[in-house]
Coordinates of C-alpha atoms in Angstrom, one line a residue:
M9 CA 14.0 66.2 20.7
L10 CA 14.0 66.1 17.0
S11 CA 13.1 69.2 15.1
S12 CA 9.7 69.1 13.3
T13 CA 11.8 69.2 9.9
R14 CA 14.0 66.3 10.9
S15 CA 10.9 64.4 12.2
R16 CA 9.0 64.7 9.0
F17 CA 12.3 63.5 7.2
V18 CA 12.5 60.4 9.3
S19 CA 8.8 59.7 9.1
A20 CA 8.9 60.2 5.2
T21 CA 11.8 57.9 5.0
R22 CA 10.6 55.1 7.0
S23 CA 7.3 55.3 4.9
A24 CA 9.3 55.1 1.6
V25 CA 11.2 51.9 3.1
L26 CA 7.9 50.3 3.9
G27 CA 6.5 51.3 0.5
R28 CA 3.7 53.5 1.7
V29 CA 3.2 57.2 2.2
A30 CA 0.4 59.1 3.8
V31 CA -1.6 61.3 1.6
S32 CA -4.6 63.2 2.8
G33 CA -4.9 60.9 5.8
L34 CA -5.1 57.8 3.3
V35 CA -2.4 55.1 3.0
T36 CA -1.5 54.2 -0.5
P37 CA 1.3 52.3 -2.2
A38 CA 4.3 54.5 -3.0
R39 CA 6.5 51.9 -4.5
V40 CA 7.2 48.1 -4.3
S41 CA 9.0 47.7 -1.0
V42 CA 11.9 45.2 -0.5
R43 CA 9.6 43.1 1.6
A44 CA 6.9 43.1 -1.0
Y45 CA 9.3 42.2 -3.8
A46 CA 10.8 39.4 -1.7
R47 CA 7.3 38.1 -0.9
G48 CA 6.4 38.2 -4.4
A49 CA 9.6 36.3 -5.5
L50 CA 9.0 33.7 -2.9
E51 CA 5.3 33.2 -4.0
D52 CA 6.4 32.9 -7.6
R53 CA 9.1 30.4 -6.7
G54 CA 6.5 28.4 -4.6
R55 CA 4.2 28.3 -7.4
A56 CA 6.9 27.2 -9.8
L57 CA 7.9 24.4 -7.4
E58 CA 4.3 23.4 -7.0
D59 CA 3.9 23.2 -10.7
R60 CA 7.1 21.1 -11.0
A61 CA 5.9 18.8 -8.2
V62 CA 2.5 18.3 -10.0
R63 CA 4.3 17.5 -13.2
E64 CA 6.5 15.0 -11.5
H65 CA 3.6 13.4 -9.6
D66 CA 1.7 13.1 -12.9
A67 CA 4.8 11.6 -14.7
L68 CA 5.2 9.1 -11.9
L69 CA 1.6 8.1 -11.9
L70 CA 1.5 7.8 -15.6
Q71 CA 4.5 5.4 -15.4
A72 CA 2.6 3.5 -12.7
L73 CA -0.6 3.4 -14.8
R74 CA 1.4 2.0 -17.8
K75 CA 2.8 -0.8 -15.5
S76 CA -0.8 -1.6 -14.3
L77 CA -1.9 -1.8 -18.0
E78 CA 1.1 -4.0 -18.9
N79 CA 0.0 -6.4 -16.3
A80 CA -3.7 -6.2 -17.3
R81 CA -2.6 -7.2 -20.8
A82 CA -0.4 -9.8 -19.7
Y83 CA -2.6 -11.4 -17.1
H84 CA -6.4 -12.0 -17.3
V85 CA -8.9 -13.4 -14.9
V86 CA -11.6 -16.0 -15.9
E87 CA -14.0 -17.7 -13.8
G88 CA -13.4 -21.4 -13.7
E89 CA -15.5 -24.3 -12.7
G90 CA -18.5 -24.0 -10.4
A91 CA -20.9 -21.3 -9.4
V92 CA -20.1 -18.3 -7.3
G93 CA -20.8 -18.9 -3.7
T94 CA -20.3 -22.7 -3.8
E95 CA -17.6 -24.9 -2.6
A96 CA -16.8 -25.8 -6.3
W97 CA -16.2 -22.1 -7.4
R98 CA -12.6 -21.5 -8.7
L99 CA -11.0 -18.3 -10.2
Y100 CA -8.0 -18.9 -12.5
V101 CA -5.3 -16.4 -13.6
T102 CA -4.8 -16.7 -17.3
R103 CA -2.1 -15.2 -19.5
G104 CA -2.0 -13.9 -23.1
D105 CA -4.5 -13.6 -25.8
A106 CA -5.1 -17.4 -25.7
N107 CA -6.2 -17.2 -22.1
E108 CA -3.6 -19.9 -21.0
R109 CA -4.2 -20.8 -17.4
V110 CA -1.1 -20.2 -15.2
S111 CA -0.5 -20.8 -11.6
A112 CA -1.2 -17.7 -9.5
W113 CA 1.5 -19.0 -7.0
H114 CA 4.3 -20.3 -9.1
D115 CA 3.9 -18.8 -12.6
V116 CA 3.3 -15.2 -11.7
P117 CA 6.6 -13.5 -11.0
L118 CA 7.3 -12.0 -7.5
S119 CA 8.8 -8.8 -8.9
H120 CA 7.1 -6.7 -11.4
D121 CA 10.4 -4.6 -11.8
S122 CA 13.3 -3.4 -9.5
H123 CA 10.8 -1.1 -7.5
S124 CA 7.6 -3.2 -7.3
Y125 CA 6.1 -6.6 -6.5
N126 CA 3.1 -8.5 -8.2
F127 CA 0.1 -8.6 -5.8
I128 CA -2.6 -11.2 -6.4
V129 CA -5.9 -9.8 -5.2
E130 CA -7.8 -12.4 -3.1
M131 CA -10.3 -10.3 -1.1
P132 CA -11.3 -6.9 -2.6
K133 CA -12.0 -4.1 -0.1
K134 CA -15.4 -4.2 1.5
T135 CA -15.8 -7.9 1.1
D136 CA -15.9 -10.5 3.7
A137 CA -15.7 -13.9 1.9
K138 CA -12.5 -15.5 3.0
M139 CA -10.7 -16.2 -0.2
E140 CA -7.2 -17.6 -0.7
I141 CA -5.0 -19.2 -3.3
S142 CA -5.3 -23.0 -3.2
L143 CA -1.9 -24.4 -2.8
D144 CA -2.6 -28.1 -3.6
E145 CA -4.7 -27.8 -6.8
E146 CA -3.5 -27.5 -10.4
F147 CA -2.8 -23.9 -11.4
N148 CA -3.6 -22.8 -7.8
P149 CA -6.7 -20.9 -8.4
I150 CA -8.4 -18.6 -5.9
K151 CA -11.2 -20.4 -3.8
Q152 CA -13.3 -19.6 -0.8
D153 CA -12.0 -21.1 2.3
I154 CA -13.9 -23.8 4.1
K155 CA -14.1 -24.3 7.8
N156 CA -16.3 -26.7 9.8
N157 CA -17.7 -27.9 6.4
A158 CA -18.8 -24.4 5.6
L159 CA -17.8 -21.6 3.3
R160 CA -15.8 -19.2 5.5
F161 CA -16.6 -15.6 6.1
I162 CA -14.9 -13.1 8.2
T163 CA -17.4 -12.6 10.9
Y164 CA -15.5 -9.6 12.5
G165 CA -16.5 -7.4 9.5
K166 CA -15.8 -6.6 5.9
S167 CA -12.1 -5.8 5.0
Q168 CA -11.4 -2.0 4.8
W169 CA -8.5 -2.7 2.4
N170 CA -7.6 -4.8 -0.4
Y171 CA -6.1 -8.2 0.7
G172 CA -4.1 -11.0 -1.1
S173 CA -0.6 -12.5 -1.4
L174 CA 2.6 -12.2 -3.1
P175 CA 3.4 -15.1 -5.6
Q176 CA 6.6 -17.2 -5.2
T177 CA 6.7 -16.7 -1.5
W178 CA 6.0 -19.2 1.3
E179 CA 6.3 -18.9 5.0
D180 CA 8.1 -22.2 6.1
P181 CA 6.1 -23.9 8.8
D182 CA 9.1 -26.1 9.7
V183 CA 11.6 -23.7 10.7
A184 CA 11.9 -20.6 12.9
I185 CA 11.7 -17.5 10.6
S186 CA 12.6 -13.8 10.6
G187 CA 15.0 -14.1 13.4
T188 CA 12.3 -15.2 15.9
E189 CA 11.5 -18.5 17.6
L190 CA 8.2 -18.8 15.7
K191 CA 7.6 -20.8 12.6
G192 CA 5.8 -19.8 9.5
D193 CA 2.1 -20.5 8.8
G194 CA 2.7 -22.5 5.5
D195 CA 1.1 -19.9 3.2
P196 CA 2.4 -17.2 0.8
L197 CA 3.1 -13.7 2.3
D198 CA -0.1 -11.9 2.9
V199 CA -0.4 -8.2 1.7
V200 CA -2.6 -5.4 3.0
E201 CA -3.0 -2.8 0.1
L202 CA -4.0 0.7 1.1
S203 CA -5.4 2.3 -2.1
D204 CA -8.9 3.8 -2.3
D205 CA -9.9 1.7 -5.1
I206 CA -11.5 -1.6 -4.9
L207 CA -9.2 -3.9 -6.8
P208 CA -10.8 -6.7 -8.7
R209 CA -10.5 -10.3 -7.3
G210 CA -7.7 -12.2 -9.3
A211 CA -6.1 -9.1 -10.6
V212 CA -2.2 -9.0 -10.8
V213 CA -1.4 -5.5 -9.6
P214 CA 2.1 -4.0 -9.2
V215 CA 2.5 -2.5 -5.6
K216 CA 5.1 -0.7 -3.7
V217 CA 5.8 -2.6 -0.3
V218 CA 6.6 -0.1 2.3
G219 CA 6.4 -2.0 5.6
A220 CA 5.1 -5.1 7.5
L221 CA 3.3 -6.1 10.6
S222 CA 4.4 -9.3 12.7
L223 CA 1.2 -10.9 13.6
I224 CA 1.2 -13.9 15.7
D225 CA -1.7 -16.1 14.7
E226 CA -2.3 -19.3 16.7
G227 CA 1.3 -19.5 17.7
E228 CA 2.6 -19.0 14.1
L229 CA 4.3 -15.8 12.6
D230 CA 2.0 -14.5 9.9
W231 CA 3.6 -11.5 8.4
K232 CA 1.2 -8.9 6.8
L233 CA 3.0 -6.8 4.4
I234 CA 1.8 -3.1 4.0
A235 CA 1.7 -2.0 0.3
I236 CA 0.0 0.5 -2.0
A237 CA -0.9 0.0 -5.7
E238 CA 1.5 1.9 -7.9
C239 CA -1.5 3.2 -9.9
D240 CA -2.9 4.9 -6.8
P241 CA -2.1 8.7 -6.8
M242 CA -0.9 8.4 -3.2
S243 CA 2.1 6.0 -4.2
T244 CA 4.0 8.8 -5.2
K245 CA 4.1 10.2 -1.8
I246 CA 4.3 6.9 0.3
H247 CA 7.9 5.3 0.1
D248 CA 8.2 3.9 3.6
I249 CA 6.1 3.1 6.6
A250 CA 6.4 6.6 8.2
D251 CA 5.0 8.1 5.0
V252 CA 1.7 6.1 5.6
E253 CA 1.1 7.7 8.9
K254 CA 2.0 11.0 7.5
H255 CA -0.5 10.9 4.6
M256 CA -2.9 8.5 5.9
P257 CA -3.1 9.3 9.7
G258 CA -4.8 6.6 11.7
K259 CA -4.5 3.9 9.0
L260 CA -1.8 1.9 10.6
D261 CA -3.5 1.9 14.1
A262 CA -6.7 0.7 12.4
I263 CA -4.9 -2.1 10.7
R264 CA -3.2 -3.2 13.9
E265 CA -6.4 -3.3 15.9
W266 CA -8.2 -5.0 13.3
Y267 CA -5.8 -7.9 13.3
R268 CA -5.6 -7.9 17.2
L269 CA -9.4 -8.1 17.3
Y270 CA -10.9 -9.9 14.3
K271 CA -10.9 -13.4 15.8
S272 CA -12.7 -12.3 18.9
A273 CA -15.8 -12.3 16.7
D274 CA -15.5 -16.2 16.6
G275 CA -15.1 -16.4 20.4
K276 CA -11.3 -16.6 20.3
G277 CA -8.8 -14.5 22.2
L278 CA -7.0 -11.5 21.0
N279 CA -4.1 -12.0 18.6
S280 CA -0.7 -10.6 19.6
F281 CA 2.5 -9.4 17.7
V282 CA 6.1 -10.0 17.9
D283 CA 6.4 -6.1 17.9
E284 CA 3.4 -3.8 17.8
Q285 CA 5.4 -1.3 15.8
F286 CA 5.3 -1.6 12.1
A287 CA 8.5 -2.7 10.5
D288 CA 10.0 -0.4 7.8
K289 CA 10.5 -1.0 4.2
A290 CA 13.9 -2.5 4.6
K291 CA 12.6 -5.1 7.1
A292 CA 9.7 -5.9 4.7
V293 CA 12.2 -6.6 1.9
E294 CA 14.2 -8.9 4.1
V295 CA 11.0 -10.7 4.9
I296 CA 10.2 -11.0 1.3
E297 CA 13.6 -12.3 0.3
E298 CA 13.3 -15.0 3.1
A299 CA 10.0 -16.1 1.9
H300 CA 11.0 -16.3 -1.6
A301 CA 14.1 -18.4 -0.8
S302 CA 11.8 -20.8 1.2
W303 CA 9.5 -21.1 -1.8
A304 CA 12.4 -21.7 -4.1
A305 CA 13.9 -24.2 -1.9
K306 CA 10.8 -26.4 -0.9
M307 CA 7.8 -25.4 -3.1
K308 CA 9.0 -24.5 -6.6
P309 CA 7.8 -26.9 -9.1

């Protein structure tokens, strides 16, 4: 057995290493222990990294907001002929201080810069009027779709995201596309935009495309690009499709199921997909490049 003197020495040494000593039955700090020092250093380092991340996030967000402001100054929206809620209503994209009308499909460039695309908002979040770019009218204004001689609404419910298209793209209805046996739907590429904001109809918004869903709609391949507005705070965290599930859990499942089911409200069957898994950013970029080449070859004025 240890002598009482040696036992007291070992106990005191252990207490010193742990940074504590017993005095009159109370435990009080004796000195900063190695563990406490290391913990404090790690906490300081963590706070420094958090502060740096916040600064970098804010810098990226400010850059994105400047992009959106640049587009807002370049492109404006004016309501054209007709009253809202009628077949005659049209919404035109205009440019510059003179409010010169431009084609939402042909004149607005596909890319905003090397990192983002221009997104034309057709259906703002929480709306159900089925709006689209008119492909056969001068300046290609936005109008409400007509079906069975009536203005069309999405009977399944209001959209839970901002919806629209990419200019200068076209899914060719005469050839098999994207390495499948399916032909395109003859429209610009559709975009599902994920931000919390309700974006105004007709706005030209820089977005980051991060993935795509290969919807089969009435036997045609109808890609749905997944994107987020660069002015949204989450855009600094979402760079590819896996980031959507990480930072917006359940969002992708909700999108897939919505597109599977939405025509069932009209008495039609369920939609299907070439692949139920969302394609990643690299594949989405391939889809955009293919659709842009089809537009340039067959539709560009």
